[in-house]
PDB file of C-alpha atoms in Angstrom:
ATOM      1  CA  UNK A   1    -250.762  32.376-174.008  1.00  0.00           C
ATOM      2  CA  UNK A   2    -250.267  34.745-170.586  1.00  0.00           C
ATOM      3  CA  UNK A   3    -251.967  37.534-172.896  1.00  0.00           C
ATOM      4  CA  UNK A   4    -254.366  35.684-174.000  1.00  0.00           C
ATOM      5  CA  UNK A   5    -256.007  35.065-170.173  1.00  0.00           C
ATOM      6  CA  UNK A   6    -255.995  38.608-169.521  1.00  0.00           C
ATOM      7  CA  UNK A   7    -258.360  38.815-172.871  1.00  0.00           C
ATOM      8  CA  UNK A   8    -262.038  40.050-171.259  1.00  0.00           C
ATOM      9  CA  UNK A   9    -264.866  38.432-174.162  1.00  0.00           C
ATOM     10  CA  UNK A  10    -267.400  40.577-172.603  1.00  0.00           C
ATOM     11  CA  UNK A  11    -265.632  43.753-173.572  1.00  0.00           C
ATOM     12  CA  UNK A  12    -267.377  42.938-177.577  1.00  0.00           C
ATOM     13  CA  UNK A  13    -270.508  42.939-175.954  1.00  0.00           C
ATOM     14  CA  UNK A  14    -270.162  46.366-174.963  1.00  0.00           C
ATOM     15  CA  UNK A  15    -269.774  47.190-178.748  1.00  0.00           C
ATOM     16  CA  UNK A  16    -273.472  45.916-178.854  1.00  0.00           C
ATOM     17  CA  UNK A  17    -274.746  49.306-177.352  1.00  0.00           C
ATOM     18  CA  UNK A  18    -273.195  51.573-179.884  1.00  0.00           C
ATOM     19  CA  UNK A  19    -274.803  49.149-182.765  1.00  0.00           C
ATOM     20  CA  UNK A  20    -277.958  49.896-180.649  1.00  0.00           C
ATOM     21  CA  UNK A  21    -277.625  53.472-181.189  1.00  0.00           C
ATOM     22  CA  UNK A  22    -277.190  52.497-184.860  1.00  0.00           C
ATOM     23  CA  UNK A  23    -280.593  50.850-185.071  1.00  0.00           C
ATOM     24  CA  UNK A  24    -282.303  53.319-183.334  1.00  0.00           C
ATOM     25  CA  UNK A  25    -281.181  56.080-186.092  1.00  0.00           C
ATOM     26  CA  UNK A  26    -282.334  53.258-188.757  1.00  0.00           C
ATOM     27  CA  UNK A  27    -285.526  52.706-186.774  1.00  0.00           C
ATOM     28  CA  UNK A  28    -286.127  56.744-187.081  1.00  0.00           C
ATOM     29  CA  UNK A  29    -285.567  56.937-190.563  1.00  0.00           C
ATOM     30  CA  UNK A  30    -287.509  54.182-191.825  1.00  0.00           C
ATOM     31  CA  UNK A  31    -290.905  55.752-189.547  1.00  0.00           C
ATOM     32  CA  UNK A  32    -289.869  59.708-191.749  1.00  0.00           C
ATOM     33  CA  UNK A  33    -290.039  57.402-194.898  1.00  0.00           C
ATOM     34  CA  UNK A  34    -293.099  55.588-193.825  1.00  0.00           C
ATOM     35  CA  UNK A  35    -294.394  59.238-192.363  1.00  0.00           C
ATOM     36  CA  UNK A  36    -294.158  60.956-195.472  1.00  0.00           C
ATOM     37  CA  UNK A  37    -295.343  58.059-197.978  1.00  0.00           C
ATOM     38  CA  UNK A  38    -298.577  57.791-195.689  1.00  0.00           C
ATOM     39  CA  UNK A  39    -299.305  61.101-194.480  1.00  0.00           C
ATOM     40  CA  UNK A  40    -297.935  63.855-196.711  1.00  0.00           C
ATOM     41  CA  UNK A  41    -297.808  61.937-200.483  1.00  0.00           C
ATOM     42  CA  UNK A  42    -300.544  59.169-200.303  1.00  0.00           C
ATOM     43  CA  UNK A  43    -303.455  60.217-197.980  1.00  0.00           C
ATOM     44  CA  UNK A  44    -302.783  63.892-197.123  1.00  0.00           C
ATOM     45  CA  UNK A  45    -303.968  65.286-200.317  1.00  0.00           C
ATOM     46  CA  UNK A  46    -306.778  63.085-200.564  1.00  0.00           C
ATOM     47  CA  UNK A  47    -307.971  64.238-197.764  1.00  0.00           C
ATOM     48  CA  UNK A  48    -307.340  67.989-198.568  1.00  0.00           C
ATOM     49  CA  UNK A  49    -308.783  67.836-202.038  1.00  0.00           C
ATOM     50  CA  UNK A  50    -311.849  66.890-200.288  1.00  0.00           C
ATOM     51  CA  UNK A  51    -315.053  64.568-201.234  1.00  0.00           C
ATOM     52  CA  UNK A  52    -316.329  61.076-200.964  1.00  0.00           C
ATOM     53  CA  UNK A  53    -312.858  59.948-200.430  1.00  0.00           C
ATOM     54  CA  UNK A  54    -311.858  62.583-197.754  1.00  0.00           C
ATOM     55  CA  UNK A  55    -313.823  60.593-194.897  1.00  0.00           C
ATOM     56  CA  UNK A  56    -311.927  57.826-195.683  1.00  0.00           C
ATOM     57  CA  UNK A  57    -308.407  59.608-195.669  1.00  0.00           C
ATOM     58  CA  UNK A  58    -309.798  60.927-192.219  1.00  0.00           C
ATOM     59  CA  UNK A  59    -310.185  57.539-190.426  1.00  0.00           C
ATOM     60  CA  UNK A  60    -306.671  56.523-192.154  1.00  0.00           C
ATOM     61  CA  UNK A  61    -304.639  59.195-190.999  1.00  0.00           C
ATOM     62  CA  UNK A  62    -306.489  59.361-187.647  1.00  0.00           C
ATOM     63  CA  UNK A  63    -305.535  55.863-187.140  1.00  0.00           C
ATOM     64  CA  UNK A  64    -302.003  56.554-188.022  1.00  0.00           C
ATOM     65  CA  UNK A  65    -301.130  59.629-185.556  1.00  0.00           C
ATOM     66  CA  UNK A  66    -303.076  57.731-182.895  1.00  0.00           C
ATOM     67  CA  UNK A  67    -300.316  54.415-183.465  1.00  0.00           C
ATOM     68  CA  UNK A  68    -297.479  56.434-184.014  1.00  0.00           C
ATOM     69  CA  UNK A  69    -298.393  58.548-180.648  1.00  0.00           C
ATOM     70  CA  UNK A  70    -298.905  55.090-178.710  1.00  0.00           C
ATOM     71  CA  UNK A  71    -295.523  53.743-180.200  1.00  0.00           C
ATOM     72  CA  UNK A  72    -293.275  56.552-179.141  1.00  0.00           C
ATOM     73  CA  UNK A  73    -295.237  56.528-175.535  1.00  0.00           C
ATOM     74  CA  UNK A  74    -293.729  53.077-175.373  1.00  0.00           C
ATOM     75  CA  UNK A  75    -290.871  53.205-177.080  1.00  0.00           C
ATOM     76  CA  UNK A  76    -289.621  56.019-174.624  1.00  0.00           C
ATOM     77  CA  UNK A  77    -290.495  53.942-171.944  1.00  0.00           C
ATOM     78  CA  UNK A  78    -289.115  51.033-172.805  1.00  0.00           C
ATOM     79  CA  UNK A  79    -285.963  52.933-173.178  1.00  0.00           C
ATOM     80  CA  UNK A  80    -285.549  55.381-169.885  1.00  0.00           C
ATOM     81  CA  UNK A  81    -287.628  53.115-167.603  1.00  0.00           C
ATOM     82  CA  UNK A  82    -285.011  50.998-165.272  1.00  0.00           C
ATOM     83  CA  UNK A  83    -285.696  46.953-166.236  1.00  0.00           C
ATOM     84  CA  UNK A  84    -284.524  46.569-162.780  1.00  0.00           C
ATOM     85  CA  UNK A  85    -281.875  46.494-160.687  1.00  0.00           C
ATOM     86  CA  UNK A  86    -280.553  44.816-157.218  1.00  0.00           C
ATOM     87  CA  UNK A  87    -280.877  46.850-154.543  1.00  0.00           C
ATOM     88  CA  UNK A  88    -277.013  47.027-152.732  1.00  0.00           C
ATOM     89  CA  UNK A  89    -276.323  44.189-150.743  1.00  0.00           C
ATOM     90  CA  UNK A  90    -278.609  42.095-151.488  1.00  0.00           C
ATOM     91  CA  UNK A  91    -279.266  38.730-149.619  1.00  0.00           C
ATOM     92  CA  UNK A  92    -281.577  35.922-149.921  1.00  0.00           C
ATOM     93  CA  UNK A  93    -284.389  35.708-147.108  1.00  0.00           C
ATOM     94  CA  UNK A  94    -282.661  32.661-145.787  1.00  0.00           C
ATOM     95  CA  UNK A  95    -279.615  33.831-145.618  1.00  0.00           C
ATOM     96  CA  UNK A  96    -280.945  36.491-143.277  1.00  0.00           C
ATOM     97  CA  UNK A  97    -283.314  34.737-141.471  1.00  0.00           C
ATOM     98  CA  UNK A  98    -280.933  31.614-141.172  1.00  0.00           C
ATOM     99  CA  UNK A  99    -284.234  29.156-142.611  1.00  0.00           C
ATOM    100  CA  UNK A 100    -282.768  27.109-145.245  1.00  0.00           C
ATOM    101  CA  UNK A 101    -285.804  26.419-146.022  1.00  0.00           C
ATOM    102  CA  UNK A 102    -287.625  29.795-147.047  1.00  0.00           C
ATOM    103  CA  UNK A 103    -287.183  32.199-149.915  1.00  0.00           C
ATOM    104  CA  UNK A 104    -284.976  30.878-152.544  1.00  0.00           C
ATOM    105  CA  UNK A 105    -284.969  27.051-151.738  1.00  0.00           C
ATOM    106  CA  UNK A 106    -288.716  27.283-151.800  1.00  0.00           C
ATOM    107  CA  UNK A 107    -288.395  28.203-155.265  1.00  0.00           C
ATOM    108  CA  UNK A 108    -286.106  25.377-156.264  1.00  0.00           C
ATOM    109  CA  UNK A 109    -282.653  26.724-156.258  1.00  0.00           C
ATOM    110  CA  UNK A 110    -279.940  28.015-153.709  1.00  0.00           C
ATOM    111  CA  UNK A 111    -279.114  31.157-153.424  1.00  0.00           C
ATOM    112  CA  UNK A 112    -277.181  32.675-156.235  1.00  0.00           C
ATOM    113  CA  UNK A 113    -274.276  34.717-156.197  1.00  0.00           C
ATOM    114  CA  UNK A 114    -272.730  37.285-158.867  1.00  0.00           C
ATOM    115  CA  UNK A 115    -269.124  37.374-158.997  1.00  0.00           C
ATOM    116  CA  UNK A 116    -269.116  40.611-161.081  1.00  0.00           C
ATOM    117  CA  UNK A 117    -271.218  42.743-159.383  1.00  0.00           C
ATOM    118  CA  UNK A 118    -270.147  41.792-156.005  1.00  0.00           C
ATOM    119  CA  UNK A 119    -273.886  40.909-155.089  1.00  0.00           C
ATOM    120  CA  UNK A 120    -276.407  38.912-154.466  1.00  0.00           C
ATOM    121  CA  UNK A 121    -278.897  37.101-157.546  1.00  0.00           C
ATOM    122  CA  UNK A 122    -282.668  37.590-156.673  1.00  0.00           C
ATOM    123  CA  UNK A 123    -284.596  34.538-158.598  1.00  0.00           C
ATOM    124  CA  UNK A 124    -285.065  34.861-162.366  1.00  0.00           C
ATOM    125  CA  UNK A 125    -281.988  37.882-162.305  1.00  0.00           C
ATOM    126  CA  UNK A 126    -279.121  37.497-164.755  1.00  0.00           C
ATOM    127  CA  UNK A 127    -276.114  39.474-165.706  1.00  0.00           C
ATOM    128  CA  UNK A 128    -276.373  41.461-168.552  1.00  0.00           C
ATOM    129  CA  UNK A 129    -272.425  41.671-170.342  1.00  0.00           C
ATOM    130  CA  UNK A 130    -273.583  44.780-171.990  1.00  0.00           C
ATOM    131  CA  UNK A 131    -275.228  46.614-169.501  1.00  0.00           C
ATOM    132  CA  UNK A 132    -272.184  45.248-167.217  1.00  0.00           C
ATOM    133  CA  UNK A 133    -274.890  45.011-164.319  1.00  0.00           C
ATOM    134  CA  UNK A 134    -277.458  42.083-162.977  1.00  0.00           C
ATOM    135  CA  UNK A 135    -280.987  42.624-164.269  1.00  0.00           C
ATOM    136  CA  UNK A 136    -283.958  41.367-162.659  1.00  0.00           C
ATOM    137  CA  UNK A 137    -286.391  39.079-164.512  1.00  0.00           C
ATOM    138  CA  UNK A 138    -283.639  39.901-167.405  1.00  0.00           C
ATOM    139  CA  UNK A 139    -285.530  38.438-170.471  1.00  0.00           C
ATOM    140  CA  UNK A 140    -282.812  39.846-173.023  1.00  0.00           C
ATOM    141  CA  UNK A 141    -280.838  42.750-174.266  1.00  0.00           C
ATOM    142  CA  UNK A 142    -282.377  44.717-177.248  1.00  0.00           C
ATOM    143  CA  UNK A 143    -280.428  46.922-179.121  1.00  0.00           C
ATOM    144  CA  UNK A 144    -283.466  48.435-180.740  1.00  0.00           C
ATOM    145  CA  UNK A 145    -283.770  50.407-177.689  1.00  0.00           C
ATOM    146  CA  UNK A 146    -280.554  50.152-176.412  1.00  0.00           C
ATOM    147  CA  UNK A 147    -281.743  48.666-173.022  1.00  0.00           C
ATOM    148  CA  UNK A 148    -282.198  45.476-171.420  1.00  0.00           C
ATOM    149  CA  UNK A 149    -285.578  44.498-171.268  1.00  0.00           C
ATOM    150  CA  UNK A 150    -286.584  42.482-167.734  1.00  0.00           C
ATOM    151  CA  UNK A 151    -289.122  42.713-164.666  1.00  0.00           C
ATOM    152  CA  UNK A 152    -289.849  46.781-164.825  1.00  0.00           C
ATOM    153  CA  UNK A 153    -290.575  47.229-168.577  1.00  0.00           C
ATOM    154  CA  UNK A 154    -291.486  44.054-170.210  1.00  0.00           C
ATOM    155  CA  UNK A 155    -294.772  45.296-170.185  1.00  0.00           C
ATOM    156  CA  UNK A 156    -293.929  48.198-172.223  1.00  0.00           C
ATOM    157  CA  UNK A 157    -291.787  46.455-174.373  1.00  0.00           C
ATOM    158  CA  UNK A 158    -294.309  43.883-175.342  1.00  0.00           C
ATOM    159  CA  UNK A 159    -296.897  46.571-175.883  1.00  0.00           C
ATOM    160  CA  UNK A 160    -294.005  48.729-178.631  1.00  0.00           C
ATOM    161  CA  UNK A 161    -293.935  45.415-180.307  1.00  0.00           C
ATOM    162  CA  UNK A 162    -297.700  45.428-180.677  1.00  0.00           C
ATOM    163  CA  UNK A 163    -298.102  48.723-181.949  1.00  0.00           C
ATOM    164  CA  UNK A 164    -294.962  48.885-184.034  1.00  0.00           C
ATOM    165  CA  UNK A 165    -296.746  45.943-185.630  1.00  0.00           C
ATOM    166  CA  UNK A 166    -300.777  47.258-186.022  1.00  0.00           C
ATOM    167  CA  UNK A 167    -298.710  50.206-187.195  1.00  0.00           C
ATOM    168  CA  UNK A 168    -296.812  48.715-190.045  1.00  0.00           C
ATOM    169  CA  UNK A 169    -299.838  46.632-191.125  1.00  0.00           C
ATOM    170  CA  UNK A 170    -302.074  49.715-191.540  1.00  0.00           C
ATOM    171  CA  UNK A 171    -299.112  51.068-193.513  1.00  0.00           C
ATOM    172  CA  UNK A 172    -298.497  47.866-195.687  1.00  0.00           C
ATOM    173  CA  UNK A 173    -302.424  48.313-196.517  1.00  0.00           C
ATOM    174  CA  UNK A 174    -302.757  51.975-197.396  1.00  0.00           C
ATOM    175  CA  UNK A 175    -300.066  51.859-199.633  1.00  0.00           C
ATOM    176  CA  UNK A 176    -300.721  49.123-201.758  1.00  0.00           C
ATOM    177  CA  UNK A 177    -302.195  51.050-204.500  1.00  0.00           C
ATOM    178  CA  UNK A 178    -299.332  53.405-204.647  1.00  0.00           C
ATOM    179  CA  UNK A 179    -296.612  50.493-204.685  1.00  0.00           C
ATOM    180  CA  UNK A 180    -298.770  49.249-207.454  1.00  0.00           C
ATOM    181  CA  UNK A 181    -298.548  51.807-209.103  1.00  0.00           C
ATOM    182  CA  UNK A 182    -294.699  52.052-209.201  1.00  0.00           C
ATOM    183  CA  UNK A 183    -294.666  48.845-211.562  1.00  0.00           C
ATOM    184  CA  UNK A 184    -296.668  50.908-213.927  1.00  0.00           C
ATOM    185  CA  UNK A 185    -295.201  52.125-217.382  1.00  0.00           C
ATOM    186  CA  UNK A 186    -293.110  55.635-216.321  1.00  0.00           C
ATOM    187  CA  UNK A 187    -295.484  57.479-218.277  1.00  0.00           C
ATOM    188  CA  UNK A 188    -298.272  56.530-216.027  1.00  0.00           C
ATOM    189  CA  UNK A 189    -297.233  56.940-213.061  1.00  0.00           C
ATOM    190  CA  UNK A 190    -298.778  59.962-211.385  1.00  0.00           C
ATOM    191  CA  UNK A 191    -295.376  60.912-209.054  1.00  0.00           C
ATOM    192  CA  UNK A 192    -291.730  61.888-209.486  1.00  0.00           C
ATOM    193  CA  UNK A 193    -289.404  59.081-209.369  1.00  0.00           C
ATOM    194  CA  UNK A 194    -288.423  60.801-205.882  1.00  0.00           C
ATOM    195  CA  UNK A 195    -291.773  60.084-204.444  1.00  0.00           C
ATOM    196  CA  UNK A 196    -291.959  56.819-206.303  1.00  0.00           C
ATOM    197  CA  UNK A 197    -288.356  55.497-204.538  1.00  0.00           C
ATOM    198  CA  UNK A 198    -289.846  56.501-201.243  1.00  0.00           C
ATOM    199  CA  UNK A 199    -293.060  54.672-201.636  1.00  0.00           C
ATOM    200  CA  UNK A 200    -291.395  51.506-203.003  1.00  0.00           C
ATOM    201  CA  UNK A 201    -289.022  51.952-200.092  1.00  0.00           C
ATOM    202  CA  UNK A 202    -291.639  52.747-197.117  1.00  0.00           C
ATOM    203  CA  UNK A 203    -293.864  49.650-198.524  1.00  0.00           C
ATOM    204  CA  UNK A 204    -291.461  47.200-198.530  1.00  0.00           C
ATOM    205  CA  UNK A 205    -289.831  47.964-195.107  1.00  0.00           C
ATOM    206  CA  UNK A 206    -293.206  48.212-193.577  1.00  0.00           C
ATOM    207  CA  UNK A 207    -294.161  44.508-195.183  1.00  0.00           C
ATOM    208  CA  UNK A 208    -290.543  42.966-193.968  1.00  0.00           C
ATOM    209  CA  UNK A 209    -291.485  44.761-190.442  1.00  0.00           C
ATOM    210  CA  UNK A 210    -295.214  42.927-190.779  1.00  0.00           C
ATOM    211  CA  UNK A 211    -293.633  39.517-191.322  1.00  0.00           C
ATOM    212  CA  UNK A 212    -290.463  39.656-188.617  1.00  0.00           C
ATOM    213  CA  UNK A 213    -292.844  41.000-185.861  1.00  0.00           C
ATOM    214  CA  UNK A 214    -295.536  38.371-186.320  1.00  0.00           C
ATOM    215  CA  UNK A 215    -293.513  35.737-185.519  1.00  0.00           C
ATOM    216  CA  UNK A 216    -291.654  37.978-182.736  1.00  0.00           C
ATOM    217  CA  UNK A 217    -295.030  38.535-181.219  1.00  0.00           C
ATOM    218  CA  UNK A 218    -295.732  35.104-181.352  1.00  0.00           C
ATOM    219  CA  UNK A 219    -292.775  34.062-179.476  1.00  0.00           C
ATOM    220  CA  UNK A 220    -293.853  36.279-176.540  1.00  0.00           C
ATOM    221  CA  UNK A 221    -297.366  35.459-176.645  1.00  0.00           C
ATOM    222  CA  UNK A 222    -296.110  31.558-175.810  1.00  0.00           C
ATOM    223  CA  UNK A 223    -293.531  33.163-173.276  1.00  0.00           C
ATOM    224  CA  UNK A 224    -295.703  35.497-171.335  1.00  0.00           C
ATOM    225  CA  UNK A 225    -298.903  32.864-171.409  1.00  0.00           C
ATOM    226  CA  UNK A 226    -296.540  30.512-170.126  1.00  0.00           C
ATOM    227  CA  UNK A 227    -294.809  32.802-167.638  1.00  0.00           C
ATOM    228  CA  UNK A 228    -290.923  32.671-169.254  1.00  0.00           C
ATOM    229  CA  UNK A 229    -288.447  34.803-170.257  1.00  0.00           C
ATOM    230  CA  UNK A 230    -286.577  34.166-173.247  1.00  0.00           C
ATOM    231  CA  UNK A 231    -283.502  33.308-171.417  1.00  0.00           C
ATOM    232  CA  UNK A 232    -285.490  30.510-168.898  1.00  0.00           C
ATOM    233  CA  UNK A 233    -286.871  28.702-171.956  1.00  0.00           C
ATOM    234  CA  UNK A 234    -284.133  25.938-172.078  1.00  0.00           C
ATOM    235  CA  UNK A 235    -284.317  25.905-168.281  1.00  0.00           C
ATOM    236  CA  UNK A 236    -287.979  25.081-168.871  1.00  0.00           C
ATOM    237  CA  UNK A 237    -287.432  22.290-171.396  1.00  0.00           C
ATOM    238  CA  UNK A 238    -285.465  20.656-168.646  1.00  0.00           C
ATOM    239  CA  UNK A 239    -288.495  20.745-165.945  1.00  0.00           C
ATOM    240  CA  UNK A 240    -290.807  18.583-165.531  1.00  0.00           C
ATOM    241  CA  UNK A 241    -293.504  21.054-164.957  1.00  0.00           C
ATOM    242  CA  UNK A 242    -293.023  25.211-164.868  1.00  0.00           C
ATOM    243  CA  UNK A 243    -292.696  26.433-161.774  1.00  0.00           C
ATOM    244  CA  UNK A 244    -293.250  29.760-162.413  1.00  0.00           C
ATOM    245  CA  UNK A 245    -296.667  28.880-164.779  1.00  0.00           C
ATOM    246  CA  UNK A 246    -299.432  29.687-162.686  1.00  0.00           C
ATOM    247  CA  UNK A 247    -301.966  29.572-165.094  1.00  0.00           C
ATOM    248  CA  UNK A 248    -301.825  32.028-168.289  1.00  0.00           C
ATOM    249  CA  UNK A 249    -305.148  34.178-166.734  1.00  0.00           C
ATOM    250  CA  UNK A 250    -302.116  34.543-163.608  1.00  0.00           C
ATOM    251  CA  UNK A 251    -299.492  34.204-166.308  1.00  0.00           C
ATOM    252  CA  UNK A 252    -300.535  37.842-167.867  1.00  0.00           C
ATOM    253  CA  UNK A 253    -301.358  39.471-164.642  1.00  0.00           C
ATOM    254  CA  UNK A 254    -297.584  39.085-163.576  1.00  0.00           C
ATOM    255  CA  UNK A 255    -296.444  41.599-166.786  1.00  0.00           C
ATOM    256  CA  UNK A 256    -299.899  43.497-167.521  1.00  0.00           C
ATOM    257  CA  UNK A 257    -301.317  43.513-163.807  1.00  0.00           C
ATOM    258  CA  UNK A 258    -305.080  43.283-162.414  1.00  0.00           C
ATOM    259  CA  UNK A 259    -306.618  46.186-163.665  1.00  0.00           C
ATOM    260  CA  UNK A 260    -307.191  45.386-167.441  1.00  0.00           C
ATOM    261  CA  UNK A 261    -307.730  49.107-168.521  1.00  0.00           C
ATOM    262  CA  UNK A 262    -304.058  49.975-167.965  1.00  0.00           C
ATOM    263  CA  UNK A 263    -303.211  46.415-170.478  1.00  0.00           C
ATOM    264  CA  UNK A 264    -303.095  48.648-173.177  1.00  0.00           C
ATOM    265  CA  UNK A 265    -300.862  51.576-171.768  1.00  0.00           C
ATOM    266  CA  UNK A 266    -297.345  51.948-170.579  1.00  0.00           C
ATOM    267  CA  UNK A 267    -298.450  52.267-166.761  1.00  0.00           C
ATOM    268  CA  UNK A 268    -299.700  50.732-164.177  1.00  0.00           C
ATOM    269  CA  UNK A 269    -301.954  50.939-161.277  1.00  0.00           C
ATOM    270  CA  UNK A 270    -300.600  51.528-158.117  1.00  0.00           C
ATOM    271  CA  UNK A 271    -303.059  49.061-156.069  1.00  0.00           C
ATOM    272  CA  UNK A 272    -300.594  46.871-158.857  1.00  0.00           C
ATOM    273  CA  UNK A 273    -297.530  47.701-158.202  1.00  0.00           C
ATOM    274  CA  UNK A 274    -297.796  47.161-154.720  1.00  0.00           C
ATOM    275  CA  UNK A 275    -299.805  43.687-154.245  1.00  0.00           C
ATOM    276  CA  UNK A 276    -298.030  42.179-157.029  1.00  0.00           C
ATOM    277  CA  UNK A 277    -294.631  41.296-155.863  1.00  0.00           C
ATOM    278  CA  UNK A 278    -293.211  40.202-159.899  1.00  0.00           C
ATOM    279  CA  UNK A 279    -293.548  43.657-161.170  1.00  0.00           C
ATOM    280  CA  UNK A 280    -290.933  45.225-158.824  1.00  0.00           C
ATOM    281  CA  UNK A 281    -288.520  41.747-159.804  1.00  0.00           C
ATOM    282  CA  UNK A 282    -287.472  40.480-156.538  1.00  0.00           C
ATOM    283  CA  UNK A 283    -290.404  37.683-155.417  1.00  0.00           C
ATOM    284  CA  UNK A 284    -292.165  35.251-157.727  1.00  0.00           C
ATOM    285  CA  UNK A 285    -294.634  33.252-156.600  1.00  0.00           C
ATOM    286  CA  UNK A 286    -294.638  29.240-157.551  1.00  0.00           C
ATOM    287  CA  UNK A 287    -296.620  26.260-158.231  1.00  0.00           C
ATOM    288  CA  UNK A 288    -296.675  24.158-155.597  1.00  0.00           C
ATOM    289  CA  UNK A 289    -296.768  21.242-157.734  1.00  0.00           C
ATOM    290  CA  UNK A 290    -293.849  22.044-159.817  1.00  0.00           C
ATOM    291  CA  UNK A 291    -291.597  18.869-160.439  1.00  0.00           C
ATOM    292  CA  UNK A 292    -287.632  19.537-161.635  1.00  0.00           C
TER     293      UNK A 292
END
């Protein structure tokens, strides 16, 4: 029984980050497939050989480098950009300014404490188990890109997750004729059963990826419209009203920011980044309405 207290649970989480690493080799191997079904087997030579068809092939694999180059822009964000951490030391304003009733209680909540890291909890932060550090605006770990995913890159997250999925839908349509083809008589088909196992392969994936990342994008749509992270979402069941919803025009400006032409890249403004305190993860603003 004595051993047993000394057991530490969150050491299996840490085992989660080396499965990451797993799934981002699986990840990279499933876009070659999809690479080489699309580009160099399917529409490549159509597009070499020429013709009517040729303008067509054009647009397709035009459209395809242009996704693929937007998904690896913010999949490499997502990955090397800091979700956000607390600054050393941290302390609530009250604490410092000896107000109990600024800062955190103004929020709804006292201030918060980590045991762990020895530091103080800035509203909306959690402790990530496999990261082994608090996270600010921490809306979950993702071992797809073996990173937590909170205030600093949600953005970039949620825009990989769109892409990935405009991406795979593109390559679910161009390849239906070929996948077609595979259920054709042997003597039909047009390919070697190498190129046919790769095409039946790449389709499939790229359909399962279509289906699981509709309803994932769904999911965040509600949470950032709403202003939530997935970890707050039982805390919200339990409130009366949301007092972090501001509105979902406000909602989307606290991930995306004001200036609407950098919604669809992995940056922001800096006008943003300074007058919009929930992008750097330490001050939220509230409803003033909100009921517990």
């Amino acid at each position: 029984m004595d051993c047993c207290r000394h057991v530490n649970p969150f050491r299996a989480c840490a085992g989660l980050r080396g499965l990451g690493y797993l799934m981002v080799a699986l990840v990279a191997a499933i876009a070659a497939a999809s690479y080489y079904a699309v580009v160099v087997y399917a529409w490549g030579p159509v597009l070499l050989d020429g013709g009517a068809a040729a303008a067509g092939a054009a647009a397709v694999l035009a459209a395809f480098h242009v996704l693929l180059a937007m998904i690896m822009w913010c999949y490499l964000m997502v990955v090397f950009t800091d979700p956000g951490s607390v600054p050393e030391n941290w302390r609530h304003d009250a604490e410092y300014s000896g107000d109990p009733g600024s800062s955190s209680e103004e929020q709804g909540s006292a201030p918060r404490y980590c045991s762990r890291c020895q530091n103080g909890k800035p509203p909306r932060c959690h402790h990530c188990s496999v990261c082994n550090r608090c996270v600010l605006k921490m809306d979950h770990h993702c071992i797809w890109v073996v990173n937590c995913v909170g205030a600093r890159n949600y953005k970039y997250f949620l825009l990989f997750l769109v892409y990935t999925f405009a991406e795979t839908v593109l390559d679910t349509l161009v390849l239906i004729p070929n996948f077609i083809e595979f259920f054709q008589d042997e003597s039909r088909r047009s390919s070697s059963p190498g190129d046919t196992a790769i095409l039946f392969v790449a389709f499939v994936l790229n359909l399962a990826f279509v289906l699981s990342l509709l309803c994932f994008i769904g999911m965040h749509t509600s949470l950032v419209t709403s202003n939530t992270t997935s970890i707050e979402v039982h805390e919200r069941k339990k409130s009366v009203s949301w007092k972090y919803d501001l509105g979902w025009r406000r909602n989307l400006e606290q991930v995306f920011g004001t200036k609407k032409l950098f919604w669809f890249v992995p940056l922001y403004s800096t006008e943003d980044l300074h007058n919009i305190p929930a992008l750097r993860g330490l001050e939220f603003p509230t409803r003033s309405d909100a009921i517990v």
